[in-house]
Coordinates of C-alpha atoms and ligand atoms in Angstrom, one line a residue:
X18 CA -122.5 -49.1 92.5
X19 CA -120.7 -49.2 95.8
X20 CA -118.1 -46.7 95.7
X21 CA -120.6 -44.3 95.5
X22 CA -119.4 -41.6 98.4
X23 CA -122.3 -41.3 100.7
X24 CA -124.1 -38.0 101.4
X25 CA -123.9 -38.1 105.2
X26 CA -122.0 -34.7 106.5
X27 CA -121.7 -33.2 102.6
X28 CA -124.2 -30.1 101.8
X29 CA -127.1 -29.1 103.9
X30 CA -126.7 -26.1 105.1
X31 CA -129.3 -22.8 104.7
X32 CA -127.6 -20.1 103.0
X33 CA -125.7 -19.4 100.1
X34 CA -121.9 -20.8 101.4
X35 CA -122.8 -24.3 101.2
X36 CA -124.8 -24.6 98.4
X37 CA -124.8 -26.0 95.0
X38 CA -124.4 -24.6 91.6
X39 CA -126.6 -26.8 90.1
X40 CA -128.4 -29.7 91.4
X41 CA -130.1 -32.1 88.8
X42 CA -132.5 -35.3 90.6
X43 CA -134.5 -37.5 90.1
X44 CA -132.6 -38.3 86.3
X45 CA -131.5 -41.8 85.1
X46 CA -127.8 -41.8 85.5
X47 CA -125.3 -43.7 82.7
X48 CA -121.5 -43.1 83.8
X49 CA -119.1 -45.4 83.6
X50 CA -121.0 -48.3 82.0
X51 CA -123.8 -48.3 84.5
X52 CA -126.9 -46.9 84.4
X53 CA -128.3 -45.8 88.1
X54 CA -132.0 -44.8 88.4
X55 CA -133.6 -42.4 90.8
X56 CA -130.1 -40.7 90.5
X57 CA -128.8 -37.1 91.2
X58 CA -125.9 -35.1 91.3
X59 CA -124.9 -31.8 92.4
X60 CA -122.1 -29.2 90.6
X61 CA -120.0 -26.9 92.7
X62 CA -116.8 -25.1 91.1
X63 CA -117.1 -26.4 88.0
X64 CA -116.5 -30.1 90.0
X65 CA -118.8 -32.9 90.4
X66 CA -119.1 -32.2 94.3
X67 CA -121.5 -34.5 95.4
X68 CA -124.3 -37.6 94.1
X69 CA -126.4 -40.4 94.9
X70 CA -129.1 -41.9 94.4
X71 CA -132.7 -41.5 96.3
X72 CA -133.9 -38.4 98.3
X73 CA -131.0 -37.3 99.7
X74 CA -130.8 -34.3 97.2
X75 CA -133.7 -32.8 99.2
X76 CA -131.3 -32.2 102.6
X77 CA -129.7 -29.6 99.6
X78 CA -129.6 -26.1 98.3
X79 CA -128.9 -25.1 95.0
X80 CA -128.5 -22.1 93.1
X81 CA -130.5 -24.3 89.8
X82 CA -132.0 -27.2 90.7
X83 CA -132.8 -29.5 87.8
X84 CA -136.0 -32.1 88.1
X85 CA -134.7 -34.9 85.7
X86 CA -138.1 -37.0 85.7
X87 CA -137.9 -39.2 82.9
X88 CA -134.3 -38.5 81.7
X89 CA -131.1 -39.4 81.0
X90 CA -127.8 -38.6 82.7
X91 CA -124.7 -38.5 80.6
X92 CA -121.3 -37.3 81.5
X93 CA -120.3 -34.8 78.2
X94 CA -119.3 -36.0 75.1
X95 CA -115.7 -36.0 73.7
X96 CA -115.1 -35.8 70.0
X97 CA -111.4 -36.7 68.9
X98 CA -112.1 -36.2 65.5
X99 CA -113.4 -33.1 65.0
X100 CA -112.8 -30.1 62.0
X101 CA -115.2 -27.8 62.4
X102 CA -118.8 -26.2 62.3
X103 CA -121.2 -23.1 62.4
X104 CA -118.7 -22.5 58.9
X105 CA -115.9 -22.0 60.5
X106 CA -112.7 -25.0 59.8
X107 CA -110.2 -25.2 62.3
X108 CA -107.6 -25.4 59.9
X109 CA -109.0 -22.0 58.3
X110 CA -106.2 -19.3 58.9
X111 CA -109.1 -16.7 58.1
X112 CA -111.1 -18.6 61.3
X113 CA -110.7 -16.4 64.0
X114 CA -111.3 -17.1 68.2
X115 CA -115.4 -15.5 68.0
X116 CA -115.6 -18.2 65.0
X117 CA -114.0 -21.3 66.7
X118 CA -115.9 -20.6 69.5
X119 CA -119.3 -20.7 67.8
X120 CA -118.1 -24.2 65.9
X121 CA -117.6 -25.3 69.8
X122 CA -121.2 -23.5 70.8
X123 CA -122.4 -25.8 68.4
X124 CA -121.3 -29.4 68.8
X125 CA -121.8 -28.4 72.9
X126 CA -125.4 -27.7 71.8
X127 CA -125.4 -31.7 70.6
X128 CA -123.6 -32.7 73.9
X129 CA -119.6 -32.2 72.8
X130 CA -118.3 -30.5 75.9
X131 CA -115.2 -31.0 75.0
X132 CA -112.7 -31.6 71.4
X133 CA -109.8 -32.1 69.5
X134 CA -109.0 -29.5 66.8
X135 CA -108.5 -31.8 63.9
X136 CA -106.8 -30.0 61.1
X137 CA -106.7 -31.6 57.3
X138 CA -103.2 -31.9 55.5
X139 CA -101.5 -28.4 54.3
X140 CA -98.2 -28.0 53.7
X141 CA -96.2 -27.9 56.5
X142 CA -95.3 -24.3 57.2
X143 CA -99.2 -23.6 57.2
X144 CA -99.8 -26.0 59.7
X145 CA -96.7 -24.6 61.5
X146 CA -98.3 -21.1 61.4
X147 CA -101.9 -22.8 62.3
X148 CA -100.3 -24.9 65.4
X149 CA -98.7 -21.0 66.4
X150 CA -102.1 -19.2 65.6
X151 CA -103.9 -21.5 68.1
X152 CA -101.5 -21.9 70.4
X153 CA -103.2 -19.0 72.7
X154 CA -106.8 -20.4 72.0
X155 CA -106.2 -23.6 73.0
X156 CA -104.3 -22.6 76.2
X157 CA -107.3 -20.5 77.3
X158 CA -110.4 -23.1 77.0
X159 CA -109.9 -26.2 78.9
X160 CA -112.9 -28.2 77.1
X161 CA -109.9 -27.9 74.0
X162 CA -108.0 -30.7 74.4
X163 CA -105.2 -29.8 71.7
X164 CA -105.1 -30.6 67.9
X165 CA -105.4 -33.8 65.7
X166 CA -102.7 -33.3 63.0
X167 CA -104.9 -35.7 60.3
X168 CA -102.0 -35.7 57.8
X169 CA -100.1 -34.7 56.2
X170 CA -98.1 -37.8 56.6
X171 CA -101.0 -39.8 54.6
X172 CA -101.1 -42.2 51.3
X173 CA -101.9 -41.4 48.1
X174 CA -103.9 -44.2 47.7
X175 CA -106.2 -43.4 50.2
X176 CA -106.1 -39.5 50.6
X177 CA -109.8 -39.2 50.6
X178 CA -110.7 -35.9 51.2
X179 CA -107.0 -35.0 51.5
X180 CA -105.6 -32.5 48.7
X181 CA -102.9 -35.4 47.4
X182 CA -100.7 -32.2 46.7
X183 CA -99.9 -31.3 50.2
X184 CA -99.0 -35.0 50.9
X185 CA -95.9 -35.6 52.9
X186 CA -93.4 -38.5 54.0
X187 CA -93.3 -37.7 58.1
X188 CA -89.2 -37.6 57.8
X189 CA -87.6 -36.4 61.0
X190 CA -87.3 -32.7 60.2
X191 CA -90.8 -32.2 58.9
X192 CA -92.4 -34.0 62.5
X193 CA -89.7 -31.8 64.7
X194 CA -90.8 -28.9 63.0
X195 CA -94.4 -29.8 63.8
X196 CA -93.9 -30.3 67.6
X197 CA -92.2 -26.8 67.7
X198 CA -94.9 -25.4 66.6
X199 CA -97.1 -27.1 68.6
X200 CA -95.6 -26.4 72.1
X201 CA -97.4 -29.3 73.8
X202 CA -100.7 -29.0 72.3
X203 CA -100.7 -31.7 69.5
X204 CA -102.5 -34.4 71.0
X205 CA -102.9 -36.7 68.2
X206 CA -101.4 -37.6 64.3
X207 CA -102.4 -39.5 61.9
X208 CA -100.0 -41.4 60.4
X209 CA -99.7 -44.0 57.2
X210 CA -97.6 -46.3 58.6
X211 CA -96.2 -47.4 55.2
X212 CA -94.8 -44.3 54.7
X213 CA -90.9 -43.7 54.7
X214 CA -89.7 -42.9 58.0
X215 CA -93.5 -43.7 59.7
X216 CA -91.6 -45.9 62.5
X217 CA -89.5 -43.7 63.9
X218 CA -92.1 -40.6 63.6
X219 CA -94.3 -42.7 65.5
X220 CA -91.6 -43.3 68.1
X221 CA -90.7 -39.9 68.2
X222 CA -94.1 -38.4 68.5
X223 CA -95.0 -41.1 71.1
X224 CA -92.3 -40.0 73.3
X225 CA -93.4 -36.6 72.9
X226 CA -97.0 -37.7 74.6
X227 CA -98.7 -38.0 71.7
X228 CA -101.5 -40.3 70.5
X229 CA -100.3 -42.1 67.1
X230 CA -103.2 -43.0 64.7
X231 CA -103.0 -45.3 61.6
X232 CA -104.9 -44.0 59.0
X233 CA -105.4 -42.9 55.5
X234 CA -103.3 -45.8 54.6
X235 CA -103.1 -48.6 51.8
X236 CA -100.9 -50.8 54.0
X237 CA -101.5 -54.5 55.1
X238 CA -101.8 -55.9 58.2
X239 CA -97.7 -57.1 58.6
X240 CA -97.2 -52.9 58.2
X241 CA -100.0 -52.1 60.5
X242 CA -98.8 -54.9 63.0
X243 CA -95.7 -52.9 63.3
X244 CA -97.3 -49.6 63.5
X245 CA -99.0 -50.7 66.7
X246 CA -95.8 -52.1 67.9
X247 CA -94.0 -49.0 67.3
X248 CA -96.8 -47.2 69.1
X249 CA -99.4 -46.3 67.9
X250 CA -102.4 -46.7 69.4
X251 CA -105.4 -45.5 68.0
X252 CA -107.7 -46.2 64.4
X253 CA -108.3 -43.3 62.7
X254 CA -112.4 -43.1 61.3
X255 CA -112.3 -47.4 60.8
X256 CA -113.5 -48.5 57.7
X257 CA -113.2 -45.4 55.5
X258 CA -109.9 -44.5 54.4
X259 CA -108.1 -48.0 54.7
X260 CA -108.7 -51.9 52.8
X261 CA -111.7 -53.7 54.6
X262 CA -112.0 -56.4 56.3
X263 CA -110.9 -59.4 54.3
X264 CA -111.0 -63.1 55.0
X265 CA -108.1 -63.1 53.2
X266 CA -106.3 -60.5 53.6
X267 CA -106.7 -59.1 57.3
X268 CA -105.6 -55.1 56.8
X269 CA -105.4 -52.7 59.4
X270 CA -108.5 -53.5 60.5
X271 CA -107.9 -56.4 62.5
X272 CA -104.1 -55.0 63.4
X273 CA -106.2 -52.6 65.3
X274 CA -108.7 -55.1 67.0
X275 CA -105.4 -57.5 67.6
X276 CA -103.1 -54.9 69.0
X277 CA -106.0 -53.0 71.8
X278 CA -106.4 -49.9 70.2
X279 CA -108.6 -47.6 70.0
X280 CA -111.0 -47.6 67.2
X281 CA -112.2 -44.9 65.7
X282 CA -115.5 -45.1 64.3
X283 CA -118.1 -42.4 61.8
X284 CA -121.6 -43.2 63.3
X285 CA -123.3 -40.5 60.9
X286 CA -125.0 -44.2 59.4
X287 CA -123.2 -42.8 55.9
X288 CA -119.3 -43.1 56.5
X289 CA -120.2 -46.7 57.5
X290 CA -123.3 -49.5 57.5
X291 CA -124.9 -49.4 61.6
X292 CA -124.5 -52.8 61.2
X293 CA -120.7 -53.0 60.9
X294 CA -120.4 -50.6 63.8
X295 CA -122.3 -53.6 65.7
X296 CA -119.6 -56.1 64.7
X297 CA -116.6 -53.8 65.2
X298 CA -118.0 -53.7 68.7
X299 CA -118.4 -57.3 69.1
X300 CA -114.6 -57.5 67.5
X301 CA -113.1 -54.8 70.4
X302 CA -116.1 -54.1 73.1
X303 CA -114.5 -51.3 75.0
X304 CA -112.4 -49.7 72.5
X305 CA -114.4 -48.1 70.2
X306 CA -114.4 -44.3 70.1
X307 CA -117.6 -42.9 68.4
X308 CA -116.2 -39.6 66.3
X309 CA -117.9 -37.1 64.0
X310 CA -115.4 -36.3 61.8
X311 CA -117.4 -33.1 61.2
X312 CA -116.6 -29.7 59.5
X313 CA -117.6 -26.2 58.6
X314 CA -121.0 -27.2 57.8
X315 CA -122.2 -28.6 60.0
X316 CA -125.1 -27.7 61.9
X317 CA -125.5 -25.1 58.7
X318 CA -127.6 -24.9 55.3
X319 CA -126.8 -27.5 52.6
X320 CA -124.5 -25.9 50.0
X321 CA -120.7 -25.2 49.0
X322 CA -118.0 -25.6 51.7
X323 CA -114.3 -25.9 51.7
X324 CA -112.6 -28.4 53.4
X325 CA -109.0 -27.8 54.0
X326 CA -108.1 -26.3 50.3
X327 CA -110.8 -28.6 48.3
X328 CA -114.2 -27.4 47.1
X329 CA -117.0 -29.7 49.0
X330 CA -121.0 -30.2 48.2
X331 CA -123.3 -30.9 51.1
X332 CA -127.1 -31.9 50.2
X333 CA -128.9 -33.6 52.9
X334 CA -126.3 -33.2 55.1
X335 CA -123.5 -35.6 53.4
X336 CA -120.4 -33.8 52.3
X337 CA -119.3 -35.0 49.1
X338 CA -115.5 -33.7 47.1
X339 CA -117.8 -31.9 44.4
X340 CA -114.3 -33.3 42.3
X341 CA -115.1 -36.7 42.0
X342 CA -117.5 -37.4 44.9
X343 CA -116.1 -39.1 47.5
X344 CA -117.5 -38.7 51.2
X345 CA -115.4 -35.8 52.9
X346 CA -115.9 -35.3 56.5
X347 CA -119.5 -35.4 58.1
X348 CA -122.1 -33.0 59.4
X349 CA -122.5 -35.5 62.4
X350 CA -122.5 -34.0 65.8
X351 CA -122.2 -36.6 68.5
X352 CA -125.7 -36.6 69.9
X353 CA -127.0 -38.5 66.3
X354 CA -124.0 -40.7 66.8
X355 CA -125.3 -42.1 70.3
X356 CA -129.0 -42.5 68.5
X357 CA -127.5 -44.2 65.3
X358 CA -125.3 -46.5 67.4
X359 CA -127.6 -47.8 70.4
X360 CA -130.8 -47.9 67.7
X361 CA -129.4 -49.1 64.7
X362 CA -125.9 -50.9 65.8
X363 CA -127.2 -52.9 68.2
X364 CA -125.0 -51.1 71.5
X365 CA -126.4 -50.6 74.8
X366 CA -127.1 -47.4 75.9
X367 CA -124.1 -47.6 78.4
X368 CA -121.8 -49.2 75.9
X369 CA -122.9 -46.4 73.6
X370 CA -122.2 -43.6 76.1
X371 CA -118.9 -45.4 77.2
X372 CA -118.0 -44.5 73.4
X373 CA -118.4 -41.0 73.3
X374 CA -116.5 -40.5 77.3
X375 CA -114.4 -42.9 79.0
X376 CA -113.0 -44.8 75.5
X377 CA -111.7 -41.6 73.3
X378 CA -110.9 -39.5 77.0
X379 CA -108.6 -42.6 77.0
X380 CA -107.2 -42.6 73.9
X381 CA -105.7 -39.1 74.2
X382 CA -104.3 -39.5 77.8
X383 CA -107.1 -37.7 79.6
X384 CA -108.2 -40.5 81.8
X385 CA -109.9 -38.4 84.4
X386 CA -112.3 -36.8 81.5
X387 CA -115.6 -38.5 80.4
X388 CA -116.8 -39.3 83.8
X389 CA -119.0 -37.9 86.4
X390 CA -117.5 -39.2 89.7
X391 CA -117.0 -37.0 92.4
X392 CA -114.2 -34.5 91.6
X393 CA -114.7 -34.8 88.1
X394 CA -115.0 -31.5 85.9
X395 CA -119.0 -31.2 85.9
X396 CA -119.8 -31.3 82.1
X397 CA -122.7 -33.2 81.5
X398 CA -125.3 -34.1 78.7
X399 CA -129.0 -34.7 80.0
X400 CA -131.5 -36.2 77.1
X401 CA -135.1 -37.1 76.8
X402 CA -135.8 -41.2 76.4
X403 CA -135.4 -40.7 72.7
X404 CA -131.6 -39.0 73.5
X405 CA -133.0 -35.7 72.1
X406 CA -130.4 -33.4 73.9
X407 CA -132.3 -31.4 76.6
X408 CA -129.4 -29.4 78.6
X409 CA -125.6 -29.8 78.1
X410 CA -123.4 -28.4 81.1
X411 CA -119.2 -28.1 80.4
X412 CA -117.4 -27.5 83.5
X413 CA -120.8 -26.6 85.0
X414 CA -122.2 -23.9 83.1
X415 CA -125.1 -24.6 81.4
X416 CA -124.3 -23.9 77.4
X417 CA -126.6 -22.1 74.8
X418 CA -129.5 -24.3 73.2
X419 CA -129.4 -24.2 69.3
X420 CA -131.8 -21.6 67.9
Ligands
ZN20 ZN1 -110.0 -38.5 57.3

C-alpha cells in the first residue's frame, strides 16, 4: 500500500517520552481490504501513532511489545446490531452500568470494540425512560456508539421476536417523542416502511442524523423502493424478518441491493444458510454489514432468557420464542461471524473483515471508525490462523480475556 507514512523521524528515542504504548510486529495485517505481511503497528494515546511494514519497529520502544509471528491483524469489530450479553439486555430497565459493561467486556472478548445498544420494541414511554436512563452511559464510553431503536415502528406480519402488543405506527408525535429522549444518541431505527406515516418518519429521523433501517416488514419491493428513496439506508438482519428473494416477486431484498444500502446480515450459520450470505455478497460486495444480533445470553449457560418482555429458550446456543418457536436474536459474537463467513460463505478474509469495520462504521456515519490508519482510535482484534481471538485492544488498552 503506498500511502503508508514512512517511519523515518517518527519514534526512536531511549526513554520513556517517546515511546509506545504498545507495539505489535511481525503480525499479518488486514485493514482496509488489504492484507500486509511482515506488518507492525505501534499505539500511543489511544491513536494509531505509527506502522509499517519490515524491521523498522526495531528503531522503537514500547511500554508492551507484541511478537505477532503467525497472526492476524484486524482493526476492532463494530456490531450495529447488538442487544445484549453476560445476561444483561440493553433494553432491561433493571440492567444497570456494572451490567452493561460486562455485556460489552464480553463481545470485546470476541473482538467487538465497539456497538450499538439495540433495544427491542416497548411501548413508547419505556423506551423514552430507557433512551433517558442511558443517556449518561452512553455519553461516558466512546466504544458506545448510541442506540438502535429496532421497533417499535414494525409489522405485524413479521414481528418476530417482537411482543406484537407494543407495536406502533411511527406517526410524528411518537418519533419526536423518541428523539427527545434520545438527545443525539439514537443512531439507528428500524422502520417498516409500509407503515402509516413511515415516509415522513424516515425523513424526519434522517434529518435528525440518523441511520433509517427497513425491517421487520411484509412490504414489497415498489414500498421498499420508496423507503430507500425517502432515506433510508440500511437492511436490517437480511433475510429474516422480511419476504425472500423471489423471481417473481423481488421484496425488499433486492430494493436493498438496487438502492446501495447497507445490508445487514446474521452470520451465526442459523438466522441464515452460509451459502446465501455468499450470494448476498456477490449481489452488493462492499455493503454487507456482518451483525450478531445477540442478547442476554450470550456467551452464558443454555436456559431461560427474556428478550424484551417475551420468555426465550436457548439449547445449543439458538434462542428460540419458547411461544411458538421462532428464532429470537442470536448468541453470536462477532468473532464466529468472521469464521462462518470467510469458511463457509465463500468471503475473503479481507472482504470478511471489511464487514465487521469499514462497511457498518459506514453505515452509522462513523467513517473514521473500523480502520487502523495512522490517527485512527487504536482498537484492534489480533487472531491465530484459525481467527481464534488472541488479544483485542479498544482505544489501546488491552481488554480482559474470557474466563
Ligand atoms: Zn430483529
Amino acid at each position: 500500500m503506498s500511502d503508508l507514512p514512512s517511519v523515518d523521524g517518527v519514534g526512536g528515542g531511549l526513554g520513556g517520552v517517546d515511546a509506545d504504548d504498545v507495539l505489535i510486529h511481525s503480525v499479518s495485517l488486514v485493514d482496509e481490504g488489504v492484507r500486509l505481511d511482515d506488518a507492525w503497528i505501534a499505539f500511543r494515546n489511544g491513536r494509531v501513532h505509527a506502522r509499517g511494514r519490515g524491521g523498522g519497529w526495531r528503531e522503537r520502544t514500547a511500554r508492551a511489545m507484541r511478537d505477532g509471528t503467525g497472526a492476524i491483524l484486524t482493526p476492532g469489530f463494530i456490531d450495529i446490531h447488538c442487544h445484549g450479553a453476560a445476561g444483561a439486555g440493553f433494553d432491561d430497565p433493571e440492567a444497570q452500568a456494572d451490567a452493561l459493561d460486562d455485556a460489552l467486556t464480553e463481545h470485546a472478548a470476541h473482538g467487538t470494540t465497539r456497538l450499538v445498544l439495540s433495544l427491542v420494541s416497548a411501548p413508547i414511554p419505556r423506551i423514552t425512560n430507557r433512551l433517558e436512563a442511558l443517556h449518561e452511559y452512553v455519553a461516558l464510553r466512546p466504544t458506545v456508539l448510541g442506540v438502535h431503536l429496532e421497533g417499535p415502528f414494525l409489522a405485524d406480519s413479521h414481528c418476530g421476536a417482537h411482543d406484537p402488543a407494543h407495536l406502533a405506527d411511527p406517526d410524528p408525535a411518537s418519533v419526536d417523542a423518541l428523539l427527545r429522549a434520545g438527545r443525539g444518541n439514537i443512531r439507528q431505527v428500524t422502520i417498516a416502511p409500509e407503515l402509516p406515516g413511515a415516509l415522513s418518519a424516515i425523513d424526519t429521523l434522517v434529518r435528525e442524523g440518523v441511520a433509517v433501517a427497513v425491517g421487520h416488514t411484509g412490504a414489497d419491493v415498489d414500498v421498499v423502493r420508496d423507503a430507500f428513496a425517502a432515506g433510508a439506508s440500511i437492511l436490517t438482519h437480511t433475510f429474516n424478518g422480511m419476504r425472500g428473494l423471489h423471481h417473481r416477486a423481488p421484496g425488499p431484498i433486492a430494493a436493498a441491493v438496487e438502492s446501495g444500502a447497507t445490508l445487514e446480515v446474521i452470520a451465526d450459520g442459523v438466522h441464515v444458510d452460509p451459502m446465501m450470505i455468499g450470494f448476498l455478497h456477490a449481489l452488493a460486495p462492499g455493503r454487507i454489514a456482518l451483525v450478531t444480533d445477540a442478547m442476554a445470553a450470550t456467551g452464558c449457560e443454555d436456559g431461560d432468557y427474556v428478550l424484551g418482555s417475551l420468555p426465550v429458550r436457548v439449547r445449543d446456543g439458538v434462542v428460540r420464542l419458547r411461544d411458538g418457536g421462532s428464532i429470537a436474536g442470536s448468541t453470536l459474537t462477532t468473532a464466529t461471524a468472521l469464521r462462518i463467513a470467510t469458511t463457509r460463505s465463500g468471503m475473503s478474509l479481507p472482504e470478511a473483515v471489511a464487514s465487521l469495520t469499514t462497511i457498518p462504521a459506514r453505515a452509522i456515519g462513523r467513517p473514521e471508525l473500523g480502520t487502523l490508519r495512522v490517527g485512527a482510535a487504536s482498537d484492534a482484534v489480533l487472531m491465530d490462523e484459525e481467527l481464534r481471538v488472541r488479544a483485542v485492544w479498544a482505544e489501546g488498552r488491552e481488554m480482559p480475556r474470557p474466563a
